[in-house]
Tab-separated table of C-alpha atoms in Angstrom:
chain	number	residue	atom	x	y	z
A	264	MET	CA	-15.908	-88.889	-21.136
A	265	ASN	CA	-18.288	-86.640	-19.260
A	266	ASP	CA	-16.392	-87.380	-16.103
A	267	ASP	CA	-13.144	-86.210	-17.743
A	268	ASN	CA	-14.730	-82.961	-18.834
A	269	SER	CA	-16.132	-82.324	-15.412
A	270	ARG	CA	-12.789	-83.027	-13.846
A	271	GLN	CA	-11.046	-80.661	-16.273
A	272	TYR	CA	-13.537	-77.921	-15.544
A	273	TYR	CA	-13.098	-78.488	-11.863
A	274	ASP	CA	-9.318	-78.334	-12.183
A	275	ASP	CA	-9.564	-75.085	-14.186
A	276	GLU	CA	-11.877	-73.579	-11.608
A	277	ILE	CA	-9.433	-74.512	-8.924
A	278	ASP	CA	-6.532	-72.924	-10.937
A	279	LEU	CA	-8.400	-69.620	-11.412
A	280	ARG	CA	-9.286	-69.475	-7.810
A	281	GLN	CA	-5.735	-70.221	-6.942
A	282	LEU	CA	-4.612	-67.511	-9.358
A	283	PHE	CA	-6.800	-64.825	-7.881
A	284	LYS	CA	-5.867	-65.985	-4.465
A	285	SER	CA	-2.176	-65.632	-5.230
A	286	LEU	CA	-2.759	-62.154	-6.709
A	287	LYS	CA	-4.653	-61.151	-3.604
A	288	GLU	CA	-1.858	-62.434	-1.465
A	289	ARG	CA	0.649	-60.439	-3.492
A	290	SER	CA	-1.537	-57.301	-3.832
A	291	ARG	CA	0.720	-55.265	-1.569
A	292	PHE	CA	3.676	-56.097	-3.792
A	293	ILE	CA	1.688	-55.249	-6.903
A	294	PHE	CA	0.475	-51.888	-5.592
A	295	THR	CA	3.865	-51.076	-4.117
A	296	PHE	CA	5.707	-51.880	-7.311
A	297	THR	CA	3.183	-50.064	-9.467
A	298	GLY	CA	3.194	-47.044	-7.144
A	299	VAL	CA	6.962	-46.816	-7.012
A	300	VAL	CA	7.318	-46.988	-10.789
A	301	THR	CA	4.523	-44.461	-11.252
A	302	LEU	CA	6.134	-42.103	-8.747
A	303	LEU	CA	9.422	-42.444	-10.557
A	304	ALA	CA	7.687	-41.583	-13.821
A	305	ILE	CA	6.065	-38.564	-12.182
A	306	GLY	CA	9.426	-37.452	-10.863
A	307	TYR	CA	10.975	-37.862	-14.309
A	308	VAL	CA	8.228	-35.829	-15.926
A	309	LEU	CA	8.598	-33.091	-13.329
A	310	SER	CA	12.354	-33.016	-13.880
A	311	LEU	CA	11.945	-32.386	-17.603
A	312	THR	CA	12.517	-28.792	-18.772
A	313	ALA	CA	9.448	-27.366	-20.411
A	314	PRO	CA	10.120	-26.650	-24.138
A	315	PRO	CA	10.011	-22.964	-25.149
A	316	THR	CA	6.730	-21.698	-26.440
A	317	GLN	CA	6.656	-21.665	-30.208
A	318	TYR	CA	5.070	-18.818	-32.112
A	319	LYS	CA	3.897	-18.560	-35.670
A	320	VAL	CA	5.062	-15.217	-37.082
A	321	GLU	CA	3.679	-13.952	-40.377
A	322	THR	CA	3.323	-10.790	-42.420
A	323	THR	CA	1.096	-10.153	-45.437
A	324	PHE	CA	1.611	-8.040	-48.543
A	325	LEU	CA	0.015	-7.266	-51.914
A	326	LYS	CA	1.091	-6.360	-55.448
A	327	PRO	CA	2.458	-2.827	-55.971
A	328	SER	CA	0.043	0.030	-56.494
A	329	GLU	CA	-0.679	1.421	-59.938
A	330	SER	CA	0.871	4.759	-58.982
A	331	SER	CA	4.189	3.029	-58.214
A	332	VAL	CA	4.139	1.236	-61.558
A	333	ILE	CA	3.321	4.484	-63.395
A	334	ARG	CA	6.172	6.322	-61.671
A	335	LEU	CA	8.517	3.443	-62.474
A	336	ASN	CA	7.509	3.505	-66.145
A	337	GLN	CA	8.081	7.239	-66.507
A	338	TYR	CA	11.791	6.489	-66.762
A	339	SER	CA	11.293	3.888	-69.487
A	340	LEU	CA	12.788	4.530	-72.892
A	341	LEU	CA	10.405	4.945	-75.823
A	342	ASN	CA	11.389	1.609	-77.393
A	343	GLU	CA	11.108	-0.372	-74.151
A	344	THR	CA	8.175	-2.498	-73.035
A	345	ALA	CA	6.520	-0.918	-70.013
A	346	ASN	CA	6.632	-2.722	-66.695
A	347	THR	CA	3.428	-4.100	-65.207
A	348	ALA	CA	2.375	-4.691	-61.624
A	349	GLU	CA	2.674	-8.436	-62.234
A	350	SER	CA	6.219	-8.245	-63.637
A	351	VAL	CA	7.412	-5.969	-60.829
A	352	PHE	CA	5.774	-8.148	-58.176
A	353	SER	CA	7.207	-11.327	-59.713
A	354	LYS	CA	10.698	-9.843	-59.487
A	355	PHE	CA	9.986	-8.835	-55.878
A	356	LEU	CA	8.954	-12.394	-54.935
A	357	THR	CA	12.096	-13.784	-56.564
A	358	THR	CA	14.245	-11.348	-54.612
A	359	LEU	CA	12.348	-12.019	-51.387
A	360	ASN	CA	12.854	-15.758	-51.793
A	361	SER	CA	16.597	-15.397	-52.329
A	362	PRO	CA	18.579	-17.340	-49.665
A	363	VAL	CA	21.483	-14.934	-50.129
A	364	LEU	CA	19.319	-11.939	-49.287
A	365	GLN	CA	17.809	-13.696	-46.269
A	366	ARG	CA	21.170	-14.839	-44.936
A	367	ASP	CA	22.814	-11.423	-45.404
A	368	LEU	CA	20.029	-9.703	-43.513
A	369	PHE	CA	19.997	-12.378	-40.806
A	370	ASP	CA	23.732	-11.986	-40.292
A	371	ASP	CA	23.274	-8.239	-39.998
A	372	GLY	CA	22.444	-8.059	-36.290
A	373	TYR	CA	19.523	-10.453	-35.946
A	374	LEU	CA	21.659	-13.448	-35.070
A	375	LYS	CA	23.229	-11.566	-32.144
A	376	ARG	CA	19.819	-10.368	-30.987
A	377	LEU	CA	18.482	-13.906	-30.911
A	378	GLN	CA	21.462	-14.982	-28.842
A	379	LYS	CA	20.846	-12.109	-26.429
A	380	GLU	CA	17.234	-13.174	-26.106
A	381	GLY	CA	18.484	-16.428	-24.560
A	382	GLU	CA	18.220	-18.756	-27.513
A	383	SER	CA	21.154	-21.142	-27.549
A	384	ILE	CA	22.816	-21.443	-30.956
A	385	VAL	CA	25.555	-24.047	-31.227
A	386	ASP	CA	26.101	-24.397	-34.972
A	387	VAL	CA	25.549	-20.939	-36.416
A	388	ASP	CA	25.680	-21.915	-40.092
A	389	LYS	CA	23.287	-24.801	-39.581
A	390	TYR	CA	20.944	-22.601	-37.547
A	391	ILE	CA	20.862	-19.881	-40.220
A	392	THR	CA	20.325	-22.432	-42.988
A	393	GLU	CA	17.460	-24.082	-41.133
A	394	PHE	CA	15.928	-20.729	-40.266
A	395	THR	CA	15.998	-19.459	-43.861
A	396	LYS	CA	14.535	-22.758	-45.052
A	397	SER	CA	11.719	-22.372	-42.524
A	398	LEU	CA	10.617	-19.153	-44.198
A	399	SER	CA	7.648	-19.848	-46.422
A	400	ILE	CA	5.841	-17.638	-48.916
A	401	THR	CA	2.205	-18.425	-49.546
A	402	LYS	CA	1.268	-17.164	-52.982
A	403	ASN	CA	-2.416	-16.389	-53.202
A	404	LYS	CA	-4.339	-15.568	-56.335
A	405	GLU	CA	-7.324	-13.427	-57.135
A	406	THR	CA	-10.555	-15.166	-56.171
A	407	ALA	CA	-13.932	-13.860	-57.333
A	408	GLY	CA	-12.462	-10.414	-57.948
A	409	VAL	CA	-10.916	-10.243	-54.473
A	410	VAL	CA	-7.126	-10.031	-54.338
A	411	LEU	CA	-5.817	-12.081	-51.427
A	412	PRO	CA	-2.549	-11.006	-49.835
A	413	HIS	CA	0.617	-13.070	-49.993
A	414	ILE	CA	1.936	-14.395	-46.678
A	415	LEU	CA	5.519	-14.613	-45.449
A	416	SER	CA	5.669	-16.793	-42.315
A	417	THR	CA	7.931	-18.837	-40.064
A	418	GLU	CA	8.008	-20.349	-36.575
A	419	SER	CA	10.219	-19.232	-33.700
A	420	SER	CA	10.431	-18.962	-29.932
A	421	ASN	CA	11.411	-15.275	-30.206
A	422	PRO	CA	8.445	-13.616	-31.893
A	423	ASP	CA	9.588	-10.024	-31.371
A	424	VAL	CA	12.969	-10.399	-33.067
A	425	VAL	CA	11.599	-12.579	-35.855
A	426	SER	CA	8.727	-10.129	-36.440
A	427	GLU	CA	11.226	-7.349	-36.933
A	428	PHE	CA	13.225	-9.637	-39.226
A	429	LEU	CA	10.208	-10.352	-41.454
A	430	ASP	CA	9.380	-6.653	-41.720
A	431	ALA	CA	13.030	-5.884	-42.454
A	432	ILE	CA	13.347	-8.538	-45.138
A	433	LEU	CA	10.230	-7.215	-46.877
A	434	THR	CA	11.691	-3.717	-46.806
A	435	LYS	CA	15.081	-4.908	-48.070
A	436	ALA	CA	13.576	-7.021	-50.848
A	437	ASP	CA	11.370	-4.101	-51.875
A	438	LYS	CA	14.349	-1.739	-51.978
A	439	GLU	CA	16.546	-4.146	-53.935
A	440	THR	CA	13.759	-4.828	-56.442
A	441	ILE	CA	13.181	-1.138	-57.136
A	442	ASN	CA	16.926	-0.520	-57.285
A	443	TYR	CA	17.157	-3.322	-59.835
A	444	PHE	CA	14.690	-1.557	-62.150
A	445	ILE	CA	16.206	1.884	-61.498
A	446	ASN	CA	19.751	0.636	-62.094
A	447	THR	CA	18.588	-1.158	-65.226
A	448	GLN	CA	17.197	2.138	-66.497
A	449	LYS	CA	20.418	3.949	-65.634
A	450	LEU	CA	22.447	1.282	-67.409
A	451	LYS	CA	20.247	1.519	-70.512
A	452	ILE	CA	20.545	5.310	-70.527
A	453	THR	CA	24.334	5.066	-70.178
A	454	ASN	CA	24.559	2.504	-72.972
A	455	ARG	CA	22.318	4.595	-75.214
A	456	LEU	CA	24.443	7.697	-74.580
A	457	LYS	CA	27.523	5.686	-75.560
A	458	GLU	CA	25.736	4.544	-78.717
A	459	ILE	CA	24.800	8.139	-79.531
A	460	THR	CA	28.409	9.233	-79.039
A	461	THR	CA	29.567	6.482	-81.388
A	462	GLU	CA	26.886	7.316	-83.973
A	463	ARG	CA	27.740	11.003	-83.733
A	464	GLN	CA	31.432	10.309	-84.256
A	465	LEU	CA	30.680	8.093	-87.242
A	466	LEU	CA	28.493	10.796	-88.788
A	467	LEU	CA	31.205	13.408	-88.256
A	468	THR	CA	33.822	11.100	-89.744
A	469	LYS	CA	31.643	10.383	-92.761
A	470	SER	CA	30.847	14.090	-93.207
A	471	LYS	CA	34.564	14.958	-93.009
A	472	GLN	CA	35.373	12.303	-95.583
A	473	ASP	CA	32.589	13.601	-97.845
A	474	ARG	CA	33.882	17.173	-97.437
A	475	GLN	CA	37.440	16.110	-98.236
A	476	SER	CA	36.156	14.213	-101.254
A	477	GLN	CA	34.261	17.316	-102.364
A	478	ILE	CA	37.428	19.417	-101.915
A	479	LYS	CA	39.358	16.944	-104.073
A	480	ARG	CA	36.656	17.042	-106.760
A	481	ILE	CA	36.627	20.857	-106.757
A	482	LYS	CA	40.426	21.007	-106.944
A	483	GLU	CA	40.482	18.510	-109.797
A	484	ALA	CA	37.805	20.475	-111.648
A	485	ASP	CA	39.676	23.758	-111.022
A	486	ASN	CA	42.938	22.237	-112.174
A	487	GLN	CA	41.252	21.093	-115.349
A	488	LYS	CA	39.832	24.581	-115.911
A	489	LEU	CA	43.240	26.147	-115.227
A	490	ILE	CA	44.842	23.861	-117.796
A	491	GLU	CA	42.187	24.765	-120.364
A	492	ILE	CA	42.485	28.508	-119.683
A	493	ASN	CA	46.289	28.409	-119.732
A	494	ASN	CA	46.092	26.542	-123.026
A	495	LYS	CA	43.819	29.278	-124.368
A	496	ILE	CA	46.227	31.943	-123.112
A	497	ASP	CA	49.184	30.181	-124.721
A	498	ALA	CA	47.230	29.814	-127.939
A	499	ALA	CA	46.257	33.502	-127.949
A	500	ARG	CA	49.854	34.540	-127.304
A	501	LEU	CA	51.079	32.224	-130.034
A	502	ILE	CA	48.560	33.647	-132.474
A	503	ALA	CA	49.485	37.212	-131.515
A	504	LYS	CA	53.187	36.457	-131.900
A	505	THR	CA	52.587	34.775	-135.218
A	506	GLU	CA	50.590	37.721	-136.482
A	507	ARG	CA	53.315	40.107	-135.296
A	508	MET	CA	56.019	38.115	-137.050
A	509	ASN	CA	53.944	37.959	-140.228
A	510	GLU	CA	53.387	41.685	-140.033
A	511	ILE	CA	57.154	42.239	-139.620
A	512	VAL	CA	57.804	40.176	-142.749
A	513	THR	CA	55.144	42.115	-144.620
A	514	LEU	CA	56.570	45.464	-143.503
A	515	LYS	CA	60.113	44.406	-144.427
A	516	ASP	CA	58.923	43.541	-147.911
A	517	ALA	CA	57.170	46.895	-148.152
A	518	ALA	CA	60.267	48.757	-146.876
A	519	ALA	CA	62.463	46.996	-149.422
A	520	LEU	CA	60.065	47.902	-152.220
A	521	ALA	CA	59.882	51.513	-151.037
A	522	ALA	CA	63.682	51.721	-151.036
A	523	SER	CA	63.884	50.312	-154.515
A	524	LEU	CA	61.379	52.920	-155.712
A	525	ASN	CA	63.178	55.654	-153.783
A	526	ILE	CA	60.118	56.384	-151.646
A	527	ILE	CA	61.865	57.368	-148.480
A	528	GLU	CA	59.330	59.496	-146.668
A	529	SER	CA	55.648	59.059	-146.065
A	530	ASN	CA	53.218	60.283	-148.761
A	531	LEU	CA	50.251	60.607	-146.437
A	532	ASN	CA	50.643	64.427	-146.383
A	533	GLN	CA	50.438	64.511	-150.171
A	534	LEU	CA	46.922	63.196	-150.185
A	535	ASN	CA	44.248	65.714	-151.311
A	536	LYS	CA	46.927	68.183	-152.653
A	537	GLY	CA	46.702	69.205	-156.287
A	538	SER	CA	44.754	67.902	-159.165
A	539	ASN	CA	47.197	65.154	-159.796
A	540	ASN	CA	46.166	63.590	-156.560
A	541	MET	CA	42.501	63.704	-157.272
A	542	ASN	CA	42.346	60.157	-158.501
A	543	LEU	CA	44.254	58.948	-155.474
A	544	ASN	CA	41.818	60.629	-153.077
A	545	ILE	CA	38.939	59.133	-154.905
A	546	ALA	CA	40.590	55.736	-154.734
A	547	ILE	CA	41.099	55.987	-150.976
A	548	GLN	CA	37.566	57.076	-150.365
A	549	SER	CA	36.183	54.282	-152.504
A	550	GLY	CA	38.110	51.652	-150.551
A	551	THR	CA	40.889	50.864	-152.965
A	552	ASN	CA	43.964	49.476	-151.166
A	553	ILE	CA	47.007	51.767	-151.287
A	554	PRO	CA	50.368	49.966	-150.772
A	555	ASP	CA	52.101	50.483	-147.480
A	556	TRP	CA	55.374	51.195	-149.188
A	557	TYR	CA	53.829	54.171	-150.907
A	558	LEU	CA	51.861	55.497	-147.939
A	559	PHE	CA	54.504	55.131	-145.225
A	560	GLY	CA	57.752	55.183	-147.074
A	561	GLU	CA	60.969	53.393	-146.182
A	562	THR	CA	61.752	55.401	-143.076
A	563	ALA	CA	58.341	54.840	-141.406
A	564	LEU	CA	58.282	51.214	-142.372
A	565	LEU	CA	61.686	50.590	-140.806
A	566	LYS	CA	60.542	52.269	-137.592
A	567	MET	CA	57.418	50.124	-137.566
A	568	ILE	CA	59.555	47.012	-138.062
A	569	ASP	CA	61.883	48.030	-135.253
A	570	SER	CA	58.902	48.641	-132.951
A	571	LEU	CA	57.414	45.233	-133.662
A	572	GLU	CA	60.717	43.449	-133.213
A	573	SER	CA	61.511	45.178	-129.926
A	574	ARG	CA	58.056	44.450	-128.388
A	575	ALA	CA	58.587	42.577	-125.085
A	576	SER	CA	55.090	41.114	-124.851
A	577	ASP	CA	52.072	40.803	-127.009
A	578	ASP	CA	49.679	40.528	-124.008
A	579	PRO	CA	48.468	44.154	-124.106
A	580	TYR	CA	47.430	43.577	-127.724
A	581	ILE	CA	45.355	40.422	-126.976
A	582	PRO	CA	41.757	41.497	-126.006
A	583	GLU	CA	40.558	38.057	-124.801
A	584	LEU	CA	43.559	37.760	-122.492
A	585	ALA	CA	41.891	40.026	-119.917
A	586	ILE	CA	38.852	37.730	-119.807
A	587	LEU	CA	41.039	34.664	-119.438
A	588	ASP	CA	43.073	36.295	-116.637
A	589	ASN	CA	39.855	37.121	-114.809
A	590	GLN	CA	38.768	33.490	-115.069
A	591	LEU	CA	42.139	32.421	-113.612
A	592	LYS	CA	41.658	34.729	-110.645
A	593	GLU	CA	38.155	33.355	-110.008
A	594	ILE	CA	39.452	29.788	-109.980
A	595	ASN	CA	42.446	30.606	-107.764
A	596	ASN	CA	40.139	32.434	-105.344
A	597	ASN	CA	37.391	29.751	-105.265
A	598	THR	CA	35.340	30.797	-102.219
A	599	LEU	CA	33.547	27.436	-101.946
A	600	LEU	CA	36.876	25.618	-101.826
A	601	GLN	CA	38.260	28.006	-99.224
A	602	THR	CA	35.126	27.639	-97.087
A	603	LEU	CA	35.302	23.845	-97.182
A	604	GLU	CA	39.019	23.839	-96.338
A	605	GLN	CA	38.599	26.281	-93.433
A	606	ARG	CA	35.582	24.509	-91.901
A	607	LEU	CA	36.445	23.160	-88.423
A	608	ASP	CA	33.096	21.582	-87.448
A	609	ASP	CA	30.791	19.678	-89.769
A	610	SER	CA	28.068	19.031	-87.181
A	611	PRO	CA	25.857	22.040	-88.123
A	612	PHE	CA	25.546	20.593	-91.627
A	613	ILE	CA	24.424	17.092	-90.501
A	614	ALA	CA	20.682	16.799	-89.815
A	615	GLU	CA	21.051	13.457	-88.005
A	616	ILE	CA	23.396	15.001	-85.425
A	617	SER	CA	20.724	17.498	-84.437
A	618	LEU	CA	18.336	14.625	-83.711
A	619	LEU	CA	21.024	12.799	-81.725
A	620	ASP	CA	21.794	15.949	-79.732
A	621	ILE	CA	18.098	16.341	-78.885
A	622	GLU	CA	17.934	12.711	-77.738
A	623	THR	CA	21.084	13.222	-75.661
A	624	ILE	CA	19.532	16.204	-73.908
A	625	LYS	CA	16.402	14.174	-73.147
A	626	LEU	CA	18.388	11.222	-71.792
A	627	GLU	CA	20.655	13.405	-69.670
A	628	SER	CA	17.616	15.126	-68.188
A	629	ILE	CA	16.289	11.791	-66.857
A	630	ARG	CA	17.150	11.235	-63.204
A	631	PRO	CA	15.767	7.810	-62.161
A	632	ASP	CA	14.729	7.970	-58.513
A	633	SER	CA	13.132	5.339	-56.271
A	634	THR	CA	11.220	7.890	-54.189
A	635	ASP	CA	7.554	6.914	-53.681
A	636	ILE	CA	8.048	3.723	-55.719
A	637	SER	CA	7.422	0.330	-54.154
A	638	ALA	CA	7.442	-3.216	-55.508
A	639	MET	CA	4.727	-4.312	-53.060
A	640	GLN	CA	2.123	-3.005	-50.630
A	641	LEU	CA	2.362	-3.985	-46.976
A	642	TYR	CA	-1.041	-5.367	-46.060
A	643	GLN	CA	-0.258	-6.161	-42.431
A	644	ALA	CA	2.959	-5.881	-40.453
A	645	ALA	CA	4.401	-8.989	-38.832
A	646	THR	CA	2.222	-10.515	-36.110
A	647	SER	CA	2.721	-13.599	-33.929
A	648	GLU	CA	0.475	-16.183	-32.305
A	649	ILE	CA	1.215	-19.104	-29.986
A	650	ILE	CA	1.306	-22.520	-31.585
A	651	PRO	CA	-0.724	-24.857	-29.321
A	652	THR	CA	1.216	-27.986	-28.262
A	653	LYS	CA	-0.080	-31.222	-26.694
A	654	SER	CA	1.653	-32.214	-23.437
A	655	LYS	CA	3.033	-35.762	-23.298
A	656	ASN	CA	3.458	-35.779	-19.520
A	657	ARG	CA	0.149	-37.455	-18.822
A	658	LEU	CA	0.790	-40.039	-21.493
A	659	ILE	CA	4.167	-40.875	-19.958
A	660	ILE	CA	2.629	-41.277	-16.465
A	661	ALA	CA	-0.227	-43.386	-17.816
A	662	LEU	CA	2.111	-45.667	-19.723
A	663	ALA	CA	4.348	-46.001	-16.642
A	664	PHE	CA	1.345	-46.914	-14.473
A	665	ILE	CA	-0.087	-49.502	-16.876
A	666	GLY	CA	3.296	-50.965	-17.694
A	667	SER	CA	4.377	-51.251	-14.061
A	668	PHE	CA	1.031	-52.805	-13.090
A	669	MET	CA	1.290	-55.460	-15.811
A	670	LEU	CA	4.919	-56.066	-14.965
A	671	SER	CA	4.079	-56.555	-11.262
A	672	ILE	CA	1.430	-59.169	-12.167
A	673	LEU	CA	3.932	-60.944	-14.360
A	674	LEU	CA	6.429	-60.924	-11.491
A	675	VAL	CA	3.790	-62.388	-9.171
A	676	PHE	CA	3.155	-65.215	-11.641
A	677	LEU	CA	6.835	-65.919	-11.839
A	678	MET	CA	7.247	-65.927	-8.044
A	679	ASN	CA	4.270	-68.324	-7.648
A	680	ALA	CA	5.653	-70.608	-10.319
A	681	PHE	CA	9.028	-70.818	-8.597
A	682	LYS	CA	7.297	-71.352	-5.262
A	683	GLU	CA	5.237	-74.306	-6.567
A	684	GLU	CA	8.340	-75.908	-8.035
A	685	ASP	CA	10.074	-75.673	-4.640
A	686	VAL	CA	7.075	-77.248	-2.841
A	687	THR	CA	6.889	-80.075	-5.382
A	688	SER	CA	10.578	-80.824	-5.076
A	689	ILE	CA	10.300	-80.874	-1.265
A	690	GLN	CA	7.348	-83.278	-1.404
A	691	LYS	CA	9.223	-85.583	-3.755
A	692	GLY	CA	12.188	-85.502	-1.410
A	693	LYS	CA	10.047	-86.669	1.472
């Protein structure tokens, strides 16, 4: 058994020696093959076009200043919540991060400038989409009382154009954000003015309706008074006529009695004449009633009857009729009613309209303006720095050298194996 082991070790030692011997014999092939492949790899590496240098472009910005927020809030309505630096800045970041805004600005000249700079753009839409997606906004927070700026960055091989683009997009986003707040204020003012106009019209309509209702009430009250006064006038006239007719009847009776007693003429001139009339005078002075037929006589009584019967109107003989006529004139010439009917504008008599007019003047005096108002503060304009890249040329050459060397050894083994088979077959043939 020891002899077998010794023989195996001897055979192995002979095989290794034979192996190294064959490698030595084929060393020229190995070095030639390895050198050729390595040279080809070097030539390939040298033929490669060097990739364009990539730059990291970034710009930094902060929240808006307090002065900008104060100026923005000076246009706020009294019932509106005031804007804060955080709310304004949040709206700015949303606008800045809008793909629509970024694409619109990129289409506006920057795409052509990149093409002029030598950058090859095959699929424009894809390029713009990838570029806008490459934009990143780093949102920093306050740390230990120190406010860190936000960063807008991207990578490109054209740092100058992209730097201008980043500055431009900040400016555009800032402008659109402020315009959003300004336009919102303008819209609120316009809507409030429309509301005031509607409220004013409603107040005027209500006041007109109230005035017309008051006119109707006054007219109804006046009509009622006119009816009452006319009734009083008719009653007074009726009473006067009745009294006149009664008096006519009384005088007719007296005239008939005077005629029957043959008292034709008046006896008033016979009073106080002679002693026979003494008792009559005394009777008159003491208040004793003397008959009309005796005092006036038939002739006077008939004239009195004719006068009463031929009277066209009893109005001059009714004392209260003058008072009633005066009341009729006052009602027909109601100054309050005439004033209400002739009024063309009710606004001076509505207190709420005065307040609305004052508010209108205040709103119309507001002129929202974006001057000296910013939604952010530029901390540092866009800057660029080269992104360091690791070259793969050396790795390619090293891999080519090692691979070709190992492949040449493998080829040597294969050639030796085929050679031994040929020698063995020749020996067997002998």
